Amino acid sequence: MTTFKVEVVLKGSDAAVTEAITVPHGPPSTWDEAAVGDVLVETLRAIERAQNPKAPRNRAVSLLGFSWIVEPMDGQVVLAIEIPMGAAVAGPFDVPQAQLDSLVTRTIHFERMKTSSPVVH
């Protein structure tokens, strides 16, 4: 299990809401695409809960339509996500920046492949 903080700032607000999130995976240095997918989903759900505290904790989430970046912070990295309703910063995580960046890229790519419609010529 890994627990990390998510700080959320909603559009039009100056205040941040912080939430502790736990995912059923080992330390970040051992994560694969499934673990990163869980981190992304839970971070997006945290943004929704900041806007609507009564939102269900297990609402379906699509890993499409958001901007993200992995940034260094105090010898570790954070994952920043922005969607139309606000932004969130998850972490810090003790994993190399390039490793987490690559995992997020692959996770989102795999999600797009699952949700794209086949092209008929």
PDB file of C-alpha atoms in Angstrom:
ATOM      1  CA  MET A   1       0.000   0.000   0.000  1.00  0.00           C
ATOM      2  CA  THR A   2       1.181   3.500  -0.816  1.00  0.00           C
ATOM      3  CA  THR A   3      -0.360   6.627   0.677  1.00  0.00           C
ATOM      4  CA  PHE A   4       0.264  10.056  -0.810  1.00  0.00           C
ATOM      5  CA  LYS A   5      -1.194  13.550  -0.577  1.00  0.00           C
ATOM      6  CA  VAL A   6      -3.236  15.261  -3.263  1.00  0.00           C
ATOM      7  CA  GLU A   7      -3.647  19.037  -3.129  1.00  0.00           C
ATOM      8  CA  VAL A   8      -6.578  20.310  -5.173  1.00  0.00           C
ATOM      9  CA  VAL A   9      -7.348  23.876  -6.220  1.00  0.00           C
ATOM     10  CA  LEU A  10     -10.654  24.384  -7.998  1.00  0.00           C
ATOM     11  CA  LYS A  11     -11.058  27.000 -10.726  1.00  0.00           C
ATOM     12  CA  GLY A  12     -12.066  30.308  -9.203  1.00  0.00           C
ATOM     13  CA  SER A  13     -10.766  29.367  -5.745  1.00  0.00           C
ATOM     14  CA  ASP A  14      -7.633  30.442  -3.916  1.00  0.00           C
ATOM     15  CA  ALA A  15      -7.859  27.713  -1.293  1.00  0.00           C
ATOM     16  CA  ALA A  16      -6.321  24.266  -1.626  1.00  0.00           C
ATOM     17  CA  VAL A  17      -7.973  21.124  -0.323  1.00  0.00           C
ATOM     18  CA  THR A  18      -5.609  18.340   0.726  1.00  0.00           C
ATOM     19  CA  GLU A  19      -6.588  14.689   0.803  1.00  0.00           C
ATOM     20  CA  ALA A  20      -4.599  11.552   1.624  1.00  0.00           C
ATOM     21  CA  ILE A  21      -5.018   8.825  -1.002  1.00  0.00           C
ATOM     22  CA  THR A  22      -4.028   5.180  -0.636  1.00  0.00           C
ATOM     23  CA  VAL A  23      -3.492   2.845  -3.581  1.00  0.00           C
ATOM     24  CA  PRO A  24      -2.986  -0.925  -3.251  1.00  0.00           C
ATOM     25  CA  HIS A  25       0.534  -0.935  -4.669  1.00  0.00           C
ATOM     26  CA  GLY A  26       4.049  -0.978  -3.287  1.00  0.00           C
ATOM     27  CA  PRO A  27       6.506   1.906  -3.345  1.00  0.00           C
ATOM     28  CA  PRO A  28       6.519   4.151  -6.440  1.00  0.00           C
ATOM     29  CA  SER A  29       9.829   2.714  -7.663  1.00  0.00           C
ATOM     30  CA  THR A  30       8.011  -0.623  -8.210  1.00  0.00           C
ATOM     31  CA  TRP A  31       4.948   0.768  -9.984  1.00  0.00           C
ATOM     32  CA  ASP A  32       3.749  -0.428 -13.358  1.00  0.00           C
ATOM     33  CA  GLU A  33       1.068   1.007 -15.649  1.00  0.00           C
ATOM     34  CA  ALA A  34      -1.750  -0.460 -13.519  1.00  0.00           C
ATOM     35  CA  ALA A  35      -0.421   1.258 -10.392  1.00  0.00           C
ATOM     36  CA  VAL A  36      -0.016   4.576 -12.199  1.00  0.00           C
ATOM     37  CA  GLY A  37      -3.525   4.182 -13.609  1.00  0.00           C
ATOM     38  CA  ASP A  38      -4.838   3.859 -10.058  1.00  0.00           C
ATOM     39  CA  VAL A  39      -2.895   6.965  -8.978  1.00  0.00           C
ATOM     40  CA  LEU A  40      -4.302   8.958 -11.904  1.00  0.00           C
ATOM     41  CA  VAL A  41      -7.871   7.771 -11.280  1.00  0.00           C
ATOM     42  CA  GLU A  42      -7.728   8.532  -7.555  1.00  0.00           C
ATOM     43  CA  THR A  43      -6.195  11.960  -8.188  1.00  0.00           C
ATOM     44  CA  LEU A  44      -8.973  12.824 -10.650  1.00  0.00           C
ATOM     45  CA  ARG A  45     -11.567  11.584  -8.155  1.00  0.00           C
ATOM     46  CA  ALA A  46     -10.007  13.844  -5.507  1.00  0.00           C
ATOM     47  CA  ILE A  47     -10.603  16.849  -7.768  1.00  0.00           C
ATOM     48  CA  GLU A  48     -14.240  15.872  -8.102  1.00  0.00           C
ATOM     49  CA  ARG A  49     -14.625  15.358  -4.328  1.00  0.00           C
ATOM     50  CA  ALA A  50     -13.151  18.819  -3.721  1.00  0.00           C
ATOM     51  CA  GLN A  51     -15.953  20.240  -5.872  1.00  0.00           C
ATOM     52  CA  ASN A  52     -18.631  17.840  -4.650  1.00  0.00           C
ATOM     53  CA  PRO A  53     -17.795  16.233  -1.271  1.00  0.00           C
ATOM     54  CA  LYS A  54     -20.776  13.876  -1.634  1.00  0.00           C
ATOM     55  CA  ALA A  55     -19.461  12.420  -4.912  1.00  0.00           C
ATOM     56  CA  PRO A  56     -19.177   8.630  -4.838  1.00  0.00           C
ATOM     57  CA  ARG A  57     -15.659   7.421  -4.062  1.00  0.00           C
ATOM     58  CA  ASN A  58     -15.749   4.796  -6.811  1.00  0.00           C
ATOM     59  CA  ARG A  59     -17.163   6.800  -9.723  1.00  0.00           C
ATOM     60  CA  ALA A  60     -15.938   5.676 -13.144  1.00  0.00           C
ATOM     61  CA  VAL A  61     -13.077   7.798 -14.469  1.00  0.00           C
ATOM     62  CA  SER A  62     -11.667   8.073 -17.982  1.00  0.00           C
ATOM     63  CA  LEU A  63      -7.986   8.825 -18.361  1.00  0.00           C
ATOM     64  CA  LEU A  64      -8.638  11.184 -21.254  1.00  0.00           C
ATOM     65  CA  GLY A  65      -9.049  14.947 -21.543  1.00  0.00           C
ATOM     66  CA  PHE A  66      -6.570  16.271 -18.998  1.00  0.00           C
ATOM     67  CA  SER A  67      -3.120  17.815 -18.967  1.00  0.00           C
ATOM     68  CA  TRP A  68      -0.372  16.437 -16.775  1.00  0.00           C
ATOM     69  CA  ILE A  69       3.305  16.865 -15.959  1.00  0.00           C
ATOM     70  CA  VAL A  70       5.812  15.161 -13.670  1.00  0.00           C
ATOM     71  CA  GLU A  71       7.987  17.727 -11.899  1.00  0.00           C
ATOM     72  CA  PRO A  72      10.917  17.458  -9.458  1.00  0.00           C
ATOM     73  CA  MET A  73      10.332  18.552  -5.861  1.00  0.00           C
ATOM     74  CA  ASP A  74      12.849  18.302  -3.033  1.00  0.00           C
ATOM     75  CA  GLY A  75      14.683  15.283  -4.461  1.00  0.00           C
ATOM     76  CA  GLN A  76      11.448  13.510  -5.358  1.00  0.00           C
ATOM     77  CA  VAL A  77       8.737  14.147  -7.966  1.00  0.00           C
ATOM     78  CA  VAL A  78       5.108  15.266  -8.028  1.00  0.00           C
ATOM     79  CA  LEU A  79       2.415  14.573 -10.584  1.00  0.00           C
ATOM     80  CA  ALA A  80       0.377  17.643 -11.532  1.00  0.00           C
ATOM     81  CA  ILE A  81      -2.959  17.262 -13.327  1.00  0.00           C
ATOM     82  CA  GLU A  82      -5.221  19.956 -14.753  1.00  0.00           C
ATOM     83  CA  ILE A  83      -8.812  19.557 -15.912  1.00  0.00           C
ATOM     84  CA  PRO A  84     -11.438  22.220 -16.648  1.00  0.00           C
ATOM     85  CA  MET A  85     -12.760  22.242 -13.064  1.00  0.00           C
ATOM     86  CA  GLY A  86      -9.365  22.585 -11.383  1.00  0.00           C
ATOM     87  CA  ALA A  87      -5.905  21.219 -10.778  1.00  0.00           C
ATOM     88  CA  ALA A  88      -4.265  18.738  -8.447  1.00  0.00           C
ATOM     89  CA  VAL A  89      -0.734  17.930  -7.371  1.00  0.00           C
ATOM     90  CA  ALA A  90      -0.102  14.383  -6.142  1.00  0.00           C
ATOM     91  CA  GLY A  91       2.967  13.247  -4.254  1.00  0.00           C
ATOM     92  CA  PRO A  92       5.786  13.629  -3.638  1.00  0.00           C
ATOM     93  CA  PHE A  93       6.929  10.252  -4.912  1.00  0.00           C
ATOM     94  CA  ASP A  94      10.371   8.721  -4.484  1.00  0.00           C
ATOM     95  CA  VAL A  95      10.918   7.637  -8.069  1.00  0.00           C
ATOM     96  CA  PRO A  96      13.029   9.065 -10.898  1.00  0.00           C
ATOM     97  CA  GLN A  97      11.216  11.727 -12.910  1.00  0.00           C
ATOM     98  CA  ALA A  98      11.858   9.977 -16.242  1.00  0.00           C
ATOM     99  CA  GLN A  99      10.481   6.683 -14.908  1.00  0.00           C
ATOM    100  CA  LEU A 100       7.197   8.172 -13.666  1.00  0.00           C
ATOM    101  CA  ASP A 101       6.860  10.330 -16.783  1.00  0.00           C
ATOM    102  CA  SER A 102       7.266   7.260 -18.990  1.00  0.00           C
ATOM    103  CA  LEU A 103       4.758   5.247 -16.946  1.00  0.00           C
ATOM    104  CA  VAL A 104       2.138   8.011 -17.134  1.00  0.00           C
ATOM    105  CA  THR A 105       2.693   8.341 -20.886  1.00  0.00           C
ATOM    106  CA  ARG A 106       2.259   4.596 -21.437  1.00  0.00           C
ATOM    107  CA  THR A 107      -0.746   4.372 -19.109  1.00  0.00           C
ATOM    108  CA  ILE A 108      -2.592   7.135 -20.954  1.00  0.00           C
ATOM    109  CA  HIS A 109      -1.581   5.671 -24.320  1.00  0.00           C
ATOM    110  CA  PHE A 110      -2.985   2.269 -23.327  1.00  0.00           C
ATOM    111  CA  GLU A 111      -6.208   3.929 -22.132  1.00  0.00           C
ATOM    112  CA  ARG A 112      -6.582   5.718 -25.467  1.00  0.00           C
ATOM    113  CA  MET A 113      -6.041   2.448 -27.325  1.00  0.00           C
ATOM    114  CA  LYS A 114      -8.797   0.783 -25.271  1.00  0.00           C
ATOM    115  CA  THR A 115     -11.305   3.562 -25.851  1.00  0.00           C
ATOM    116  CA  SER A 116     -10.639   4.405 -29.478  1.00  0.00           C
ATOM    117  CA  SER A 117     -13.084   3.192 -32.073  1.00  0.00           C
ATOM    118  CA  PRO A 118     -11.814   1.002 -34.869  1.00  0.00           C
ATOM    119  CA  VAL A 119     -11.423   2.782 -38.178  1.00  0.00           C
ATOM    120  CA  VAL A 120     -13.231   1.263 -41.126  1.00  0.00           C
ATOM    121  CA  HIS A 121     -11.978   2.195 -44.606  1.00  0.00           C
TER     122      HIS A 121
END
